């Protein structure tokens, strides 16, 4: 096993993001708008070429049918243009997903193909000036989309680098028009068993629920995702709207959001309710705080053979550590 021990973000040169790979993906999207594309062009790093082609073709078909396709590729945010590592090949990402509504294994992409992306509405309720339900296309078009390349670290000790498209979570909160008494932003996934068979597994506390404080939601890194790899995102990534909080373990990044609630009380989140001894509310990445059943010191970089040292706050401490000043008594890292 190859163990790497980079200092901070001083990563081996060959791990630096090759701009050519990245730019090719952006150019690819323009090709999608123009018609069928050569999926194999992006699929090379993934297992058997035909399987890779199939999964990328499925993602491209979903993107082509998406009513917001014309918004892609969105302008790249220069402050988040380079995550310091190679972007995870799209086919690897498309075939290694956590989305328990479709099953408790990673190969859920075929099942997720049945997710009805439209019509889709998002409800805003709780401590808001006025409760409302908004059509997803109206919501997305009310936002300024941009692209950001983020590191994505799962609590299961694997990681990826993903070029997401979306908008800051603080813009979604502003759209909700919260009352001054709101302290938490709570987000939920759809809960219709006709859409996803896993929802019939009664022992899970559906719907998948996550939340952050209003202060965390206001941090510039907190991102609401609508697209990935330069096009509307594939179903298995949590279409048509998901969260990504790059300094937290991936389970905080709730997928396929249908409800945004502003609340005074801290919510009990999905994994916290299921296994409170293993998963908490804060879930900030920290290599020094092991999961009760495994170490968090290192991570397996998907799409490569590498294992690298995990960074506190997934390397985003400069931007987020201040959020947790004076909270030493809280379980910030589980
Ligand atoms: N959201 C919902 N609704 N259902 C899930 O099972 N899994 C979480 C998170 N969001 C999950 C979810 C976990 S554990 C992780 S690591 C990330 O989604 C995985 O995102 P990815 O499949 O895009 O890598």
Short mmCIF file of C-alpha atoms and ligand atoms in Angstrom, two decimals:
data_model
loop_
_atom_site.label_atom_id
_atom_site.label_comp_id
_atom_site.label_asym_id
_atom_site.label_seq_id
_atom_site.Cartn_x
_atom_site.Cartn_y
_atom_site.Cartn_z
CA UNK A 1 0.00 0.00 0.00
CA UNK A 2 1.36 3.37 -1.01
CA UNK A 3 1.30 5.75 1.95
CA UNK A 4 1.78 9.42 1.17
CA UNK A 5 2.48 12.03 3.78
CA UNK A 6 2.09 15.45 2.23
CA UNK A 7 2.60 18.52 4.40
CA UNK A 8 -0.43 20.69 4.21
CA UNK A 9 -1.31 21.02 0.55
CA UNK A 10 2.25 20.38 -0.59
CA UNK A 11 1.17 17.48 -2.77
CA UNK A 12 3.26 15.54 -5.26
CA UNK A 13 3.46 17.33 -8.58
CA UNK A 14 1.69 14.55 -10.46
CA UNK A 15 -1.33 15.10 -8.21
CA UNK A 16 -1.67 18.71 -9.21
CA UNK A 17 -4.86 19.24 -11.20
CA UNK A 18 -4.02 18.95 -14.88
CA UNK A 19 -5.79 21.89 -16.41
CA UNK A 20 -6.06 20.12 -19.72
CA UNK A 21 -8.22 17.36 -18.20
CA UNK A 22 -10.38 19.92 -16.50
CA UNK A 23 -10.75 22.16 -19.52
CA UNK A 24 -11.64 19.18 -21.63
CA UNK A 25 -14.60 18.58 -19.36
CA UNK A 26 -15.77 22.15 -19.78
CA UNK A 27 -15.44 21.90 -23.53
CA UNK A 28 -17.31 18.64 -23.41
CA UNK A 29 -20.38 20.31 -22.04
CA UNK A 30 -20.52 22.67 -24.94
CA UNK A 31 -20.53 19.55 -27.07
CA UNK A 32 -23.49 18.15 -25.13
CA UNK A 33 -25.53 21.18 -25.99
CA UNK A 34 -24.57 20.61 -29.61
CA UNK A 35 -25.62 16.96 -29.72
CA UNK A 36 -24.44 13.44 -28.83
CA UNK A 37 -20.92 13.30 -27.50
CA UNK A 38 -18.09 10.81 -27.31
CA UNK A 39 -18.43 9.57 -23.76
CA UNK A 40 -15.25 7.51 -24.05
CA UNK A 41 -13.28 10.74 -24.18
CA UNK A 42 -13.80 11.24 -20.46
CA UNK A 43 -14.09 7.62 -19.44
CA UNK A 44 -10.59 6.30 -19.87
CA UNK A 45 -9.56 6.01 -16.19
CA UNK A 46 -12.58 3.90 -15.25
CA UNK A 47 -12.58 0.05 -15.40
CA UNK A 48 -13.90 -1.60 -18.55
CA UNK A 49 -14.26 1.05 -21.25
CA UNK A 50 -17.77 -0.03 -22.29
CA UNK A 51 -19.11 0.20 -18.71
CA UNK A 52 -17.56 3.63 -18.31
CA UNK A 53 -19.06 4.71 -21.58
CA UNK A 54 -22.49 3.50 -20.52
CA UNK A 55 -22.52 5.37 -17.22
CA UNK A 56 -21.23 8.62 -18.71
CA UNK A 57 -23.73 8.32 -21.57
CA UNK A 58 -26.54 7.91 -19.04
CA UNK A 59 -25.35 11.03 -17.18
CA UNK A 60 -25.10 12.96 -20.43
CA UNK A 61 -28.62 11.91 -21.44
CA UNK A 62 -29.97 13.16 -18.11
CA UNK A 63 -28.09 16.44 -18.58
CA UNK A 64 -29.31 16.89 -22.15
CA UNK A 65 -32.92 16.45 -21.04
CA UNK A 66 -32.53 18.92 -18.18
CA UNK A 67 -34.40 22.23 -18.67
CA UNK A 68 -31.45 24.18 -17.23
CA UNK A 69 -28.83 22.79 -19.63
CA UNK A 70 -28.43 26.23 -21.24
CA UNK A 71 -26.91 27.54 -17.97
CA UNK A 72 -23.84 25.30 -18.40
CA UNK A 73 -20.93 25.50 -18.23
CA UNK A 74 -21.18 28.21 -15.59
CA UNK A 75 -18.29 30.63 -15.00
CA UNK A 76 -15.50 29.14 -12.94
CA UNK A 77 -14.97 30.83 -9.56
CA UNK A 78 -11.25 31.63 -9.61
CA UNK A 79 -10.95 31.24 -5.84
CA UNK A 80 -12.05 27.60 -6.16
CA UNK A 81 -10.56 26.68 -9.49
CA UNK A 82 -8.02 24.18 -8.18
CA UNK A 83 -8.49 21.78 -5.28
CA UNK A 84 -4.81 20.85 -5.26
CA UNK A 85 -5.48 17.35 -6.54
CA UNK A 86 -6.53 15.70 -9.75
CA UNK A 87 -10.24 15.94 -10.49
CA UNK A 88 -11.80 12.50 -9.97
CA UNK A 89 -12.63 10.94 -13.34
CA UNK A 90 -16.32 11.35 -13.97
CA UNK A 91 -17.01 7.66 -14.51
CA UNK A 92 -15.38 6.77 -11.18
CA UNK A 93 -17.54 9.31 -9.41
CA UNK A 94 -20.71 8.23 -11.21
CA UNK A 95 -20.28 4.64 -10.07
CA UNK A 96 -19.32 5.12 -6.43
CA UNK A 97 -22.12 6.89 -4.60
CA UNK A 98 -23.85 6.94 -1.26
CA UNK A 99 -27.56 7.44 -1.77
CA UNK A 100 -29.33 5.11 0.65
CA UNK A 101 -32.73 5.85 -0.82
CA UNK A 102 -31.56 3.69 -3.74
CA UNK A 103 -29.68 1.08 -1.71
CA UNK A 104 -26.94 0.74 0.87
CA UNK A 105 -24.18 -0.07 -1.62
CA UNK A 106 -22.18 2.15 -3.93
CA UNK A 107 -23.49 0.91 -7.29
CA UNK A 108 -26.83 2.66 -7.22
CA UNK A 109 -26.49 4.55 -10.48
CA UNK A 110 -28.87 2.37 -12.52
CA UNK A 111 -31.60 2.55 -9.89
CA UNK A 112 -31.10 6.29 -9.53
CA UNK A 113 -31.81 6.51 -13.26
CA UNK A 114 -35.50 6.27 -12.31
CA UNK A 115 -35.46 9.41 -10.19
CA UNK A 116 -38.01 11.81 -11.72
CA UNK A 117 -36.09 15.08 -11.99
CA UNK A 118 -39.15 17.07 -13.15
CA UNK A 119 -41.56 18.28 -12.04
CA UNK A 120 -39.65 19.12 -8.87
CA UNK A 121 -40.46 21.68 -6.22
CA UNK A 122 -38.70 22.90 -3.10
CA UNK A 123 -40.70 23.98 -0.06
CA UNK A 124 -39.43 26.78 2.18
CA UNK A 125 -41.01 26.78 5.62
CA UNK A 126 -40.54 27.26 9.35
CA UNK A 127 -39.16 30.58 10.55
CA UNK A 128 -39.51 32.46 7.28
CA UNK A 129 -41.39 35.64 6.42
CA UNK A 130 -43.76 33.64 4.24
CA UNK A 131 -43.85 29.90 3.53
CA UNK A 132 -43.66 29.05 -0.15
CA UNK A 133 -43.10 26.21 -2.57
CA UNK A 134 -40.98 27.01 -5.60
CA UNK A 135 -40.52 25.18 -8.87
CA UNK A 136 -36.92 24.02 -9.22
CA UNK A 137 -36.32 25.77 -12.54
CA UNK A 138 -37.60 29.08 -11.15
CA UNK A 139 -35.31 28.61 -8.16
CA UNK A 140 -32.20 27.72 -10.17
CA UNK A 141 -32.77 30.58 -12.62
CA UNK A 142 -33.08 33.02 -9.72
CA UNK A 143 -29.48 32.19 -8.73
CA UNK A 144 -26.10 33.05 -10.26
CA UNK A 145 -24.52 29.72 -11.06
CA UNK A 146 -20.77 29.28 -10.84
CA UNK A 147 -18.36 26.37 -10.91
CA UNK A 148 -16.13 25.37 -8.00
CA UNK A 149 -13.69 22.49 -7.70
CA UNK A 150 -14.01 21.04 -4.19
CA UNK A 151 -12.43 18.23 -2.22
CA UNK A 152 -15.07 15.79 -0.99
CA UNK A 153 -14.17 13.61 2.04
CA UNK A 154 -16.51 10.84 3.15
CA UNK A 155 -16.60 9.63 6.75
CA UNK A 156 -15.78 6.20 5.27
CA UNK A 157 -12.22 7.49 4.65
CA UNK A 158 -12.33 7.90 0.87
CA UNK A 159 -12.19 11.14 -1.02
CA UNK A 160 -12.80 12.66 -4.42
CA UNK A 161 -12.33 15.98 -6.14
CA UNK A 162 -15.43 17.22 -7.92
CA UNK A 163 -16.07 20.18 -10.23
CA UNK A 164 -19.48 21.21 -8.92
CA UNK A 165 -21.76 23.89 -10.34
CA UNK A 166 -24.15 25.71 -8.07
CA UNK A 167 -24.52 28.78 -5.89
CA UNK A 168 -23.69 29.78 -2.31
CA UNK A 169 -25.93 28.36 0.40
CA UNK A 170 -26.26 31.87 1.78
CA UNK A 171 -28.15 32.81 -1.40
CA UNK A 172 -30.63 29.99 -0.79
CA UNK A 173 -31.11 31.19 2.80
CA UNK A 174 -31.66 34.76 1.61
CA UNK A 175 -34.21 33.42 -0.92
CA UNK A 176 -36.07 31.77 2.00
CA UNK A 177 -36.25 35.14 3.81
CA UNK A 178 -35.63 33.86 7.35
CA UNK A 179 -36.91 35.51 10.48
CA UNK A 180 -34.36 36.83 12.95
CA UNK A 181 -35.17 33.97 15.34
CA UNK A 182 -33.93 31.31 12.89
CA UNK A 183 -30.76 29.55 14.09
CA UNK A 184 -30.60 26.46 11.88
CA UNK A 185 -31.10 25.65 8.21
CA UNK A 186 -32.61 22.17 7.85
CA UNK A 187 -32.75 20.37 4.51
CA UNK A 188 -34.59 17.19 3.53
CA UNK A 189 -34.57 14.74 0.66
CA UNK A 190 -37.70 13.40 -1.10
CA UNK A 191 -39.51 10.58 0.69
CA UNK A 192 -41.52 8.78 -2.00
CA UNK A 193 -41.00 5.03 -2.07
CA UNK A 194 -42.29 4.92 -5.65
CA UNK A 195 -39.17 6.86 -6.64
CA UNK A 196 -36.58 4.93 -4.65
CA UNK A 197 -36.94 1.42 -3.21
CA UNK A 198 -34.64 2.05 -0.24
CA UNK A 199 -37.34 4.27 1.24
CA UNK A 200 -39.28 1.08 1.97
CA UNK A 201 -36.61 0.10 4.51
CA UNK A 202 -38.54 1.16 7.58
CA UNK A 203 -35.56 0.98 9.97
CA UNK A 204 -34.05 4.12 8.46
CA UNK A 205 -35.35 7.45 9.80
CA UNK A 206 -36.54 8.86 6.45
CA UNK A 207 -36.60 11.43 5.07
CA UNK A 208 -32.84 12.01 4.93
CA UNK A 209 -32.42 15.18 7.00
CA UNK A 210 -29.40 17.40 7.46
CA UNK A 211 -28.79 20.79 8.92
CA UNK A 212 -26.28 23.52 9.63
CA UNK A 213 -26.29 26.62 11.76
CA UNK A 214 -27.24 29.89 10.10
CA UNK A 215 -23.61 30.97 10.62
CA UNK A 216 -22.28 27.87 8.83
CA UNK A 217 -24.76 28.43 6.02
CA UNK A 218 -23.38 31.95 5.67
CA UNK A 219 -19.82 30.74 5.19
CA UNK A 220 -18.67 31.33 1.63
CA UNK A 221 -17.65 27.68 1.17
CA UNK A 222 -21.14 26.30 1.81
CA UNK A 223 -22.44 25.47 -1.65
CA UNK A 224 -25.75 24.34 -3.11
CA UNK A 225 -25.07 22.09 -6.08
CA UNK A 226 -27.07 21.90 -9.29
CA UNK A 227 -24.46 20.47 -11.63
CA UNK A 228 -21.24 18.50 -11.85
CA UNK A 229 -18.57 18.05 -14.51
CA UNK A 230 -19.87 21.12 -16.29
CA UNK A 231 -23.48 20.03 -16.82
CA UNK A 232 -26.68 19.47 -14.83
CA UNK A 233 -25.72 16.77 -12.36
CA UNK A 234 -26.53 13.11 -12.76
CA UNK A 235 -29.30 11.63 -10.64
CA UNK A 236 -26.93 9.66 -8.41
CA UNK A 237 -25.20 12.90 -7.33
CA UNK A 238 -28.50 14.13 -5.88
CA UNK A 239 -30.24 15.88 -8.75
CA UNK A 240 -31.66 18.39 -9.09
CA UNK A 241 -30.41 20.12 -5.91
CA UNK A 242 -27.94 18.98 -3.25
CA UNK A 243 -25.61 20.47 -0.73
CA UNK A 244 -21.83 20.33 -0.51
CA UNK A 245 -19.97 21.41 2.62
CA UNK A 246 -16.36 20.61 1.76
CA UNK A 247 -14.99 20.95 5.30
CA UNK A 248 -17.44 18.39 6.68
CA UNK A 249 -17.82 14.67 6.14
CA UNK A 250 -19.86 13.92 3.05
CA UNK A 251 -22.93 12.72 4.94
CA UNK A 252 -23.76 16.35 5.73
CA UNK A 253 -24.19 16.98 1.99
CA UNK A 254 -27.86 16.07 1.63
CA UNK A 255 -29.04 15.09 -1.86
CA UNK A 256 -32.18 15.71 -3.93
CA UNK A 257 -33.55 18.41 -1.63
CA UNK A 258 -37.30 19.04 -1.52
CA UNK A 259 -37.58 21.02 1.69
CA UNK A 260 -35.63 23.84 3.32
CA UNK A 261 -36.78 24.77 6.83
CA UNK A 262 -35.53 27.53 9.06
CA UNK A 263 -35.63 26.50 12.70
CA UNK A 264 -34.79 27.66 16.17
CA UNK A 265 -34.09 24.13 17.45
CA UNK A 266 -31.14 22.09 16.27
CA UNK A 267 -32.47 19.20 14.13
CA UNK A 268 -31.62 15.58 14.77
CA UNK A 269 -30.01 14.52 11.54
CA UNK A 270 -30.41 11.21 9.69
CA UNK A 271 -27.21 9.49 10.76
CA UNK A 272 -27.27 11.05 14.21
CA UNK A 273 -30.70 9.58 14.81
CA UNK A 274 -29.67 6.19 13.46
CA UNK A 275 -26.29 5.78 15.22
CA UNK A 276 -25.75 8.63 17.69
CA UNK A 277 -22.62 7.02 19.11
CA UNK A 278 -20.92 7.26 15.68
CA UNK A 279 -22.32 10.30 13.90
CA UNK A 280 -23.05 13.75 15.25
CA UNK A 281 -24.39 17.08 14.12
CA UNK A 282 -21.11 18.89 13.42
CA UNK A 283 -19.14 16.24 11.50
CA UNK A 284 -16.15 18.44 10.69
CA UNK A 285 -13.26 16.51 9.15
CA UNK A 286 -10.44 15.83 11.61
CA UNK A 287 -7.69 13.24 11.15
CA UNK A 288 -7.05 13.17 14.91
CA UNK A 289 -10.54 12.12 15.92
CA UNK A 290 -11.14 8.54 14.79
CA UNK A 291 -14.53 7.16 13.96
CA UNK A 292 -15.34 4.66 16.76
CA UNK A 293 -14.64 1.82 14.28
CA UNK A 294 -11.83 3.16 12.09
CA UNK A 295 -9.13 5.79 11.80
CA UNK A 296 -9.70 9.09 10.03
CA UNK A 297 -5.97 9.83 9.71
CA UNK A 298 -5.80 8.93 6.01
CA UNK A 299 -8.05 8.76 3.01
CA UNK A 300 -8.18 6.66 -0.13
CA UNK A 301 -8.25 8.93 -3.17
CA UNK A 302 -10.79 7.42 -5.52
CA UNK A 303 -9.72 7.05 -9.11
CA UNK A 304 -6.09 6.62 -8.00
CA UNK A 305 -4.04 4.10 -6.02
CA UNK A 306 -3.13 6.79 -3.48
CA UNK A 307 -3.68 7.08 0.21
CA UNK A 308 -2.96 10.52 1.60
CA UNK A 309 -3.01 12.17 5.00
CA UNK A 310 -6.37 13.73 5.87
CA UNK A 311 -6.29 17.44 6.75
CA UNK A 312 -8.27 19.07 9.53
CA UNK A 313 -11.42 20.64 8.10
CA UNK A 314 -10.44 18.80 4.92
CA UNK A 315 -7.82 21.50 4.35
CA UNK A 316 -10.34 24.37 4.53
CA UNK A 317 -9.51 25.44 8.11
CA UNK A 318 -8.45 28.92 7.11
CA UNK A 319 -11.96 29.61 5.84
CA UNK A 320 -14.01 27.82 8.52
CA UNK A 321 -12.13 27.30 11.80
CA UNK A 322 -13.40 30.63 13.19
CA UNK A 323 -16.95 29.28 13.04
CA UNK A 324 -16.08 26.97 15.91
CA UNK A 325 -14.12 29.32 18.17
CA UNK A 326 -15.06 28.82 21.82
CA UNK A 327 -16.90 25.55 21.10
CA UNK A 328 -14.26 23.22 22.54
CA UNK A 329 -16.86 21.33 24.59
CA UNK A 330 -18.87 20.32 21.53
CA UNK A 331 -18.25 17.10 19.58
CA UNK A 332 -17.17 19.06 16.54
CA UNK A 333 -15.49 16.17 14.74
CA UNK A 334 -18.02 13.33 14.65
N1 LIG B 1 -28.18 12.30 0.81
C1 LIG B 1 -29.22 11.44 0.78
N2 LIG B 1 -30.45 11.89 0.57
N3 LIG B 1 -29.04 10.09 0.96
C2 LIG B 1 -27.81 9.57 1.22
O1 LIG B 1 -27.69 8.34 1.40
N4 LIG B 1 -25.42 10.01 1.55
C3 LIG B 1 -24.48 11.00 2.07
C4 LIG B 1 -24.53 12.30 1.25
N5 LIG B 1 -25.88 12.71 1.01
C5 LIG B 1 -26.69 10.45 1.28
C6 LIG B 1 -26.93 11.83 1.02
C7 LIG B 1 -23.13 10.50 2.12
S1 LIG B 1 -22.79 9.37 3.35
C8 LIG B 1 -22.15 10.95 1.30
S2 LIG B 1 -20.53 10.50 1.52
C9 LIG B 1 -22.46 11.79 0.14
O2 LIG B 1 -23.86 12.07 0.03
C10 LIG B 1 -22.03 11.07 -1.11
O3 LIG B 1 -22.12 11.91 -2.22
P1 LIG B 1 -21.60 11.33 -3.63
O4 LIG B 1 -22.37 10.08 -3.91
O5 LIG B 1 -21.88 12.42 -4.61
O6 LIG B 1 -20.13 11.06 -3.47
#
